[in-house]
Tab-separated table of C-alpha atoms and ligand atoms in Angstrom:
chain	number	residue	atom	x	y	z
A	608	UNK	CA	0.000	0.000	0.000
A	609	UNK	CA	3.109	2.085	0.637
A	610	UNK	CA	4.343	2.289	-2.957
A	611	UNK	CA	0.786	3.333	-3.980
A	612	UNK	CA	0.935	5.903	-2.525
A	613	UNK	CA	4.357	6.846	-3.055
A	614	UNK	CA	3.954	6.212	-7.060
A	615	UNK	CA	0.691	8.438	-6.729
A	616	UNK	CA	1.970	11.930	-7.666
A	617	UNK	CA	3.674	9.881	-10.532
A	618	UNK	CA	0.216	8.620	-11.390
A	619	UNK	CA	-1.264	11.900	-10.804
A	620	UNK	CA	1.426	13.416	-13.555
A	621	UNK	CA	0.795	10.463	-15.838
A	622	UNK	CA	-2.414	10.664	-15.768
A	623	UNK	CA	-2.540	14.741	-16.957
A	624	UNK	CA	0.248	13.685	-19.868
A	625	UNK	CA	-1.941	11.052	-20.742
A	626	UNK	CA	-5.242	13.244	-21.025
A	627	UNK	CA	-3.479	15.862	-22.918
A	628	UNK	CA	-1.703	12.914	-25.686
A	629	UNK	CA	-5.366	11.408	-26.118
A	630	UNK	CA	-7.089	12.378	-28.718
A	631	UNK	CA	-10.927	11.836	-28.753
A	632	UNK	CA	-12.306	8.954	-31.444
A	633	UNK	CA	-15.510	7.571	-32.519
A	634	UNK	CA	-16.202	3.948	-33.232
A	635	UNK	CA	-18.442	4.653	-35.660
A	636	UNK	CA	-16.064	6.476	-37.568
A	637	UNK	CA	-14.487	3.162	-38.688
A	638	UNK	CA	-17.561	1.550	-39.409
A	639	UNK	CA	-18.662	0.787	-43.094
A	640	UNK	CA	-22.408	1.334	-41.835
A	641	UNK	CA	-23.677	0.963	-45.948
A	642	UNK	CA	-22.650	-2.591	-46.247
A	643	UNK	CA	-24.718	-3.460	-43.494
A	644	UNK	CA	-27.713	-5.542	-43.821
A	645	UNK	CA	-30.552	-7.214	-41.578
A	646	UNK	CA	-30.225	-11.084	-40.769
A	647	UNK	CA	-32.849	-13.497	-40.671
A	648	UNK	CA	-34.918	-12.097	-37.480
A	649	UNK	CA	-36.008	-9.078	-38.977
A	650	UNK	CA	-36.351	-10.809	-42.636
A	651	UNK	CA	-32.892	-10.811	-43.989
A	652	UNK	CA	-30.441	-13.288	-44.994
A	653	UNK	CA	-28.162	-15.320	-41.983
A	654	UNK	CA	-24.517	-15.132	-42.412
A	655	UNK	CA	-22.795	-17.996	-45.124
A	656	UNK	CA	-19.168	-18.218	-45.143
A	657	UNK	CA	-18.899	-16.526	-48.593
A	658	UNK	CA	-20.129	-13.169	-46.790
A	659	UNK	CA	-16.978	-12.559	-44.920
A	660	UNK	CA	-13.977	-10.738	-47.411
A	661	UNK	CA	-11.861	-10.881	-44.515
A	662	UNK	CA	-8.853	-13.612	-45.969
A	663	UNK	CA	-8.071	-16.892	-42.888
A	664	UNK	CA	-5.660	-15.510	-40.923
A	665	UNK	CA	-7.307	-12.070	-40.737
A	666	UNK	CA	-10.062	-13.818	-39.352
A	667	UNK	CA	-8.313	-15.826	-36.790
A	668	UNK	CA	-6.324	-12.426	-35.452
A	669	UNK	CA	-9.405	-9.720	-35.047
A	670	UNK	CA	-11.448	-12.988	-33.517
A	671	UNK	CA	-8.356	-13.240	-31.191
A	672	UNK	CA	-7.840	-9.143	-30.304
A	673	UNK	CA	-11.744	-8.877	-29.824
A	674	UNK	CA	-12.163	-11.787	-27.447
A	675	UNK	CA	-9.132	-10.544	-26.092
A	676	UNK	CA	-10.744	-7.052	-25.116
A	677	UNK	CA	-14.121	-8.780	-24.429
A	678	UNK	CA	-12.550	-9.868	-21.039
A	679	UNK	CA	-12.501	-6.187	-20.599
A	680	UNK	CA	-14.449	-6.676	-16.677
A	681	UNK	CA	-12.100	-8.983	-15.657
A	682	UNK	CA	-8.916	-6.591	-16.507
A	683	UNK	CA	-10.844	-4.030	-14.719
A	684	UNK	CA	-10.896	-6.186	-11.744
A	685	UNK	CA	-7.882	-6.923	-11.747
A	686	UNK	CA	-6.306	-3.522	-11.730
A	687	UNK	CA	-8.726	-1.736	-9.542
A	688	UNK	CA	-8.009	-4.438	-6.935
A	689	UNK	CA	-3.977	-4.096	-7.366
A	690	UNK	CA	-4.950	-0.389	-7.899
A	691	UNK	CA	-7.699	0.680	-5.723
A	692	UNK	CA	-10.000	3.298	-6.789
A	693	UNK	CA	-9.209	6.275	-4.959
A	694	UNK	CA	-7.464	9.489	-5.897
A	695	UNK	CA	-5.481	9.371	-9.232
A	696	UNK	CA	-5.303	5.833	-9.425
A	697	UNK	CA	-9.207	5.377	-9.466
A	698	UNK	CA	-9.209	8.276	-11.800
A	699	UNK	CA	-6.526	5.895	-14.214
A	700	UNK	CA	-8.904	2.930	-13.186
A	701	UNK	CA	-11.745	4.335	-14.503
A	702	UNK	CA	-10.288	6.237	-17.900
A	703	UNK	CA	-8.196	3.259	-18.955
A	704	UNK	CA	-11.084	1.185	-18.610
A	705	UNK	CA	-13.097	3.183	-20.612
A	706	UNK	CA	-10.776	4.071	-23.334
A	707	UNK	CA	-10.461	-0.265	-23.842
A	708	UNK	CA	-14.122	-0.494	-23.751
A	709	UNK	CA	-13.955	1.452	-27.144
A	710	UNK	CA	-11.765	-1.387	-28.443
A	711	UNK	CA	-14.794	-4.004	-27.914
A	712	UNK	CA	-17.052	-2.016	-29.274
A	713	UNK	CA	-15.307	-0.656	-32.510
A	714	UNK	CA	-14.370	-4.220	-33.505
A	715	UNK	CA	-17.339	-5.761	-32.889
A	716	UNK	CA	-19.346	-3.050	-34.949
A	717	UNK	CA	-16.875	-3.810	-38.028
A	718	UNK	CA	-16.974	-7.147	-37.813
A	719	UNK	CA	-20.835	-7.501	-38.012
A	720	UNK	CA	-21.385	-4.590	-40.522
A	721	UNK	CA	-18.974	-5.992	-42.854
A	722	UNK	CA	-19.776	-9.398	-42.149
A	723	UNK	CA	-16.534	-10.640	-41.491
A	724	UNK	CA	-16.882	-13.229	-39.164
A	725	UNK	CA	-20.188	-16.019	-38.083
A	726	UNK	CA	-21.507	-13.288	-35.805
A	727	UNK	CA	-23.029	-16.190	-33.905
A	728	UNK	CA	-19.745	-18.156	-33.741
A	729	UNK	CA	-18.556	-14.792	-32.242
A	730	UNK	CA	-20.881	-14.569	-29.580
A	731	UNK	CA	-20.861	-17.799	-28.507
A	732	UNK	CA	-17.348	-17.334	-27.955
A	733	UNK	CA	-17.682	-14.171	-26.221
A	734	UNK	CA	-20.131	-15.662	-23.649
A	735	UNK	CA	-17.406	-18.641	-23.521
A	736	UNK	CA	-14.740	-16.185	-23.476
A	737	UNK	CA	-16.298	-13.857	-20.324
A	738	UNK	CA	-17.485	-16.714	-18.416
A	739	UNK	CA	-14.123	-17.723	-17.915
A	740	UNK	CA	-12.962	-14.598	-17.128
A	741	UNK	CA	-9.053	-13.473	-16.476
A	742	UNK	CA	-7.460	-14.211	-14.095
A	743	UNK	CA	-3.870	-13.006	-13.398
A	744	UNK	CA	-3.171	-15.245	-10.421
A	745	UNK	CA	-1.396	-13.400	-7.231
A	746	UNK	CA	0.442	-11.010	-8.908
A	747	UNK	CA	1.637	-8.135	-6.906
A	748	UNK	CA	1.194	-4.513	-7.222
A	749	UNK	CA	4.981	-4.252	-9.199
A	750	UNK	CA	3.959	-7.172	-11.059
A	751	UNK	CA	0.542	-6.087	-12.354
A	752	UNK	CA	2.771	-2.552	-13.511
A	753	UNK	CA	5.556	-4.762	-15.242
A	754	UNK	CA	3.129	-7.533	-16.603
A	755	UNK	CA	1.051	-4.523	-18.011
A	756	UNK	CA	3.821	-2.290	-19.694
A	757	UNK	CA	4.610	-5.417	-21.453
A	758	UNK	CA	0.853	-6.573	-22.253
A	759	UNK	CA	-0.090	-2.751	-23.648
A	760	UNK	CA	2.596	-3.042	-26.247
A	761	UNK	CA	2.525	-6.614	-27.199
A	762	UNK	CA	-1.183	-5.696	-27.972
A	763	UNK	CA	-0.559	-2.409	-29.911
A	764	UNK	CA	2.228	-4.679	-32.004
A	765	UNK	CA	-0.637	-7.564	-32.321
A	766	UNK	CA	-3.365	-5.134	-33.347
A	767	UNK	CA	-1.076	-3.294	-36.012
A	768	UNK	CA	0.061	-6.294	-37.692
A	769	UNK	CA	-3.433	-7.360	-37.926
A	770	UNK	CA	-5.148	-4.251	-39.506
A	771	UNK	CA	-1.974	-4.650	-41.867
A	772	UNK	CA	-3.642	-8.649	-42.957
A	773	UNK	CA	-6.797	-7.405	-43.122
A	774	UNK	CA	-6.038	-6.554	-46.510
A	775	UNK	CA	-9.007	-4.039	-45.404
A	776	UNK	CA	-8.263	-0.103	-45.839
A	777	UNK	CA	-10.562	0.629	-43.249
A	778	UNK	CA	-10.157	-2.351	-41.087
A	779	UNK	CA	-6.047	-1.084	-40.967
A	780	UNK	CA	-6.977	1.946	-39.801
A	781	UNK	CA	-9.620	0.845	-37.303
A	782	UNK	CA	-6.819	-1.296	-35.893
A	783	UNK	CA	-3.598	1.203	-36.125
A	784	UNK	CA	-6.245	3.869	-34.012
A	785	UNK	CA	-6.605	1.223	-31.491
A	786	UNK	CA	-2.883	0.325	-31.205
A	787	UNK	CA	-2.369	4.200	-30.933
A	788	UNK	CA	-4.278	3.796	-27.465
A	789	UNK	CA	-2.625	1.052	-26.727
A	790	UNK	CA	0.725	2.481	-26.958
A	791	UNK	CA	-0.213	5.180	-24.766
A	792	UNK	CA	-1.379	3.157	-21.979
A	793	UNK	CA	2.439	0.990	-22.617
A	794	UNK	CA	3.647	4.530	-21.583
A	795	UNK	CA	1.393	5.456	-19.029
A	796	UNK	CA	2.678	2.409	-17.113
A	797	UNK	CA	6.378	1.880	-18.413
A	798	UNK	CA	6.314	5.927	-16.674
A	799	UNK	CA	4.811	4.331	-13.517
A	800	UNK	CA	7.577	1.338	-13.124
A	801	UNK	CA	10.363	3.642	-13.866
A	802	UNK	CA	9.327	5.263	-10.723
A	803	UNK	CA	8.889	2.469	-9.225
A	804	UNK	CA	12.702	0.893	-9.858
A	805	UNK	CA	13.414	4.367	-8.265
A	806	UNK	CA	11.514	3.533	-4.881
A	807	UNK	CA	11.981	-0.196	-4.838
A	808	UNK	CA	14.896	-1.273	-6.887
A	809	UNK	CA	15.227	-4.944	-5.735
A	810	UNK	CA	11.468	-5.586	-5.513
A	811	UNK	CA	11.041	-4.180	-9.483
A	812	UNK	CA	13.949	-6.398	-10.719
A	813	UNK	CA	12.173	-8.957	-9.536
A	814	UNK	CA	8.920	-8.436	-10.842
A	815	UNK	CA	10.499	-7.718	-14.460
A	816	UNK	CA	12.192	-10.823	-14.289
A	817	UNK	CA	9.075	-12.416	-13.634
A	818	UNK	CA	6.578	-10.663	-15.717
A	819	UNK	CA	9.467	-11.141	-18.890
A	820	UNK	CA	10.002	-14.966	-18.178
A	821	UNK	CA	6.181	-15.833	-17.699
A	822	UNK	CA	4.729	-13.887	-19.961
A	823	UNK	CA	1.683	-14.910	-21.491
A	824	UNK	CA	-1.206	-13.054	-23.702
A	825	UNK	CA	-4.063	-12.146	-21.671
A	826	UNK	CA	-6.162	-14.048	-24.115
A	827	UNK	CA	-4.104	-17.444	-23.145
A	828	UNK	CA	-6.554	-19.109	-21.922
A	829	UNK	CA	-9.087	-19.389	-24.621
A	830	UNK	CA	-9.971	-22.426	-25.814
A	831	UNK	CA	-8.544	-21.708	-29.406
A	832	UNK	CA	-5.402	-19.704	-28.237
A	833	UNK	CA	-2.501	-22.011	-28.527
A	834	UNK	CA	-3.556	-22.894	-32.509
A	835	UNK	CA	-4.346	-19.226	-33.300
A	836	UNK	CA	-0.930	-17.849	-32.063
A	837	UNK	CA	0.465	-20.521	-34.190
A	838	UNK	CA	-1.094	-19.304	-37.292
A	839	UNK	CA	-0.186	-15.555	-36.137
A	840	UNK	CA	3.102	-16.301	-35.789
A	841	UNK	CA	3.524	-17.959	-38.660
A	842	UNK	CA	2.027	-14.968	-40.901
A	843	UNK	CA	4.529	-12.395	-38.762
A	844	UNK	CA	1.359	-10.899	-37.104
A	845	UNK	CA	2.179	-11.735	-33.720
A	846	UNK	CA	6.033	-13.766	-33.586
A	847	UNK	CA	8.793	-14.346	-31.027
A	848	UNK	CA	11.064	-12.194	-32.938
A	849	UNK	CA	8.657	-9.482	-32.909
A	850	UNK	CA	8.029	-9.828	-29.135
A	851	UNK	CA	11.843	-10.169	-28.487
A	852	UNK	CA	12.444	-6.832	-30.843
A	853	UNK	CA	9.208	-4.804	-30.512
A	854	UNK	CA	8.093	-5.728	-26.735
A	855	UNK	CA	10.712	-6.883	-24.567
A	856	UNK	CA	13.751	-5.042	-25.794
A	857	UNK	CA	12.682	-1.588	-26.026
A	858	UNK	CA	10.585	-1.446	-22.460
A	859	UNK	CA	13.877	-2.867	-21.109
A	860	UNK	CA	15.675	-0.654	-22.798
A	861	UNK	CA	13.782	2.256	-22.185
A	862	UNK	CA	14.353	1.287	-17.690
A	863	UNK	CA	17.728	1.367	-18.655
A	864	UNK	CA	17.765	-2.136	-17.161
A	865	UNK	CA	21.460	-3.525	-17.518
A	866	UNK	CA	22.888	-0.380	-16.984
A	867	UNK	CA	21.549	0.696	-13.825
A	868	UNK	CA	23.473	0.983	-10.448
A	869	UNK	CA	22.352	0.623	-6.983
A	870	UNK	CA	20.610	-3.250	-6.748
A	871	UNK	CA	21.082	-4.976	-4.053
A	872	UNK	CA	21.883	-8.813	-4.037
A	873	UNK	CA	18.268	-9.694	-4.991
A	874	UNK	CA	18.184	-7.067	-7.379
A	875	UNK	CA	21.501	-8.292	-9.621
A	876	UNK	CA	20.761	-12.002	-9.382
A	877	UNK	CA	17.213	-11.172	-11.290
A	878	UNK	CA	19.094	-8.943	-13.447
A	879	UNK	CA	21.264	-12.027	-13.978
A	880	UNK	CA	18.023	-14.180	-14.520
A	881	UNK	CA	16.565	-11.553	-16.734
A	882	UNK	CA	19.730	-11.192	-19.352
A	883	UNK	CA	19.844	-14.631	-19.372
A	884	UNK	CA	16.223	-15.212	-20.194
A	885	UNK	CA	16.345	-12.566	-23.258
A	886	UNK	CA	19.250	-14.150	-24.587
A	887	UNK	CA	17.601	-17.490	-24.965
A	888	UNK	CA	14.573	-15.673	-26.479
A	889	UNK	CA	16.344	-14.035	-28.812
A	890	UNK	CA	18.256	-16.924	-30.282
A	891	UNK	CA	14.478	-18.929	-29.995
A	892	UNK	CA	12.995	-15.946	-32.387
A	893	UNK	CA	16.111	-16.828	-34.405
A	894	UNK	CA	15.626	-20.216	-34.985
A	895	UNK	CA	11.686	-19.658	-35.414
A	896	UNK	CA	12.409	-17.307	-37.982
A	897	UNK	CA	15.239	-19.784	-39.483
A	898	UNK	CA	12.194	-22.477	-39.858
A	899	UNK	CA	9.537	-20.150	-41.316
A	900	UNK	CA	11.951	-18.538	-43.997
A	901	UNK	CA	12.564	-22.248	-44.966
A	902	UNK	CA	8.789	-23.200	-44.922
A	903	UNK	CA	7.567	-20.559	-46.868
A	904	UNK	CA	10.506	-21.221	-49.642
A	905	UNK	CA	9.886	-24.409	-49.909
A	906	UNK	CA	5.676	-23.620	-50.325
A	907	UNK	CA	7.415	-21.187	-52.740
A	908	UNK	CA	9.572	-23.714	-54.757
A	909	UNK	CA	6.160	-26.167	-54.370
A	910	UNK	CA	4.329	-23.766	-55.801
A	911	UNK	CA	6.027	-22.857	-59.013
A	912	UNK	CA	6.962	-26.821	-59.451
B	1479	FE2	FE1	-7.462	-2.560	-25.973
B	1480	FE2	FE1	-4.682	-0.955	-23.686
């Protein structure tokens, strides 16, 4: 409770910058409301496969960032319990909560106008999706900060990539305005742990470390996940080299990580921990990248055979 409410003139700060960088957007901006139609109910046609435009793996990656953001009360649990909802914090609480509930909602809108996915596939999996909930285990207060400054941008990389697959002008911009928001709440909380390896070097090493070496997506635990980030890896929307380059690097980077002084013994062995952990990742996005460039020449060579 202590470093909440030492970090709070921080969040206080971070919270004006943040207000000022936003800029105000409408869902329905990015919605293609003329190629909308009625389904059955109300004496139109049902959704058939040959309605969506969107190509496979498109598909698979805006069904995976909306079901992601769908969990949207459970994220909002989580933080205002790590978070509380008093002062500037609860102010954060409630404005990050509402900027991601524009995520939902935007994607959702597209998707059904444009028919782009089984809308009732997609709701059944919402329902699945919510009803499970998230659940970030018993993370602490540092940990929720260092789990989230990674999570923000792995999202804003995953929802770029994706717009760019849609093969959809609209769809990429839909997406690159949502990873815009997405990099500004990476910031808003990168801001907050850099404070925080001010107040409590050790304990922040330590929650880096962990938050870097068991990282997962907060949509892990959906039934389809493991198969999906397959196929997203494989078509560069979402890879190891990306999260190695794009994530992990540059937040580490940017905390001046393995150059800071002033750790303690606890604080130098995760550092240890840490450096070792990206250097394995980095040669595993290596040899994942190795494998890929080999499959797709060899479709290539298949191809043209
Ligand atoms: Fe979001
Ligand atoms: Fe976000």
């Amino acid at each position: 409770m202590n470093l909440l409410r030492e970090l709070e003139p921080v969040v206080a700060e971070n919270l004006d910058r943040h207000l000022s960088a936003a800029k105000e957007w409408h869902p329905h901006d990015y919605v293609p409301w003329s190629r909308g139609r009625d389904f059955a109910l109300l004496g139109g046609e049902d959704w058939r496969p040959e309605d969506s435009a969107l190509d496979p793996v498109a598909k698979t990656a805006m069904v995976l960032n909306l079901l992601t953001e769908d969990n949207l009360p459970s994220y909002h649990r989580e933080i205002a319990t790590r978070f509380g909802r008093d002062g500037a914090w609860g102010q954060w609480v409630g404005r990050w909560t509402a900027e991601e509930g524009r995520h939902g909602i935007a994607l959702r809108d597209y998707l059904t106008v444009t028919r782009g996915v089984d809308p009732v596939e997609l709701e059944r999996a919402r329902m699945a999706q919510m009803t499970g909930g998230y659940d970030s285990g018993d993370k602490t207060q540092l940990g929720t900060l260092a789990y989230v400054s990674f999570q923000e941008l792995a999202t804003r990389v995953s929802h770029r990539n994706t717009g760019k697959a849609t093969g959809c002008p609209l769809a990429e911009k839909l997406l690159a305005r949502i990873a815009t928001d997405e990099n500004l709440h990476m910031v808003f909380y990168r801001n907050l742990m850099s404070a925080a390896l001010e107040l409590a070097p050790d304990e922040a090493m330590e929650a880096i470390r962990d938050e870097v070496v068991g990282f997962s997506m907060p949509g892990a635990a959906m039934a389809d996940f493991a198969r999906a980030s397959i196929t997203l890896a494989k078509a560069g929307i979402y890879d190891l080299r990306q999260h190695h380059d794009e994530v992990i690097a540059p937040v580490l980077r940017h905390w001046r990580i393995f150059e800071r002084t002033g750790l303690g013994a606890r604080g130098e062995a995760a550092r240890e921990e840490l450096a070792a952990f990206v250097a394995d990742l980095d040669a595993r996005a290596t040899k994942f990248t190795e494998r890929r460039d080999r499959a797709r020449a060899g479709a290539l060579a298949a191809a043209s055979a």
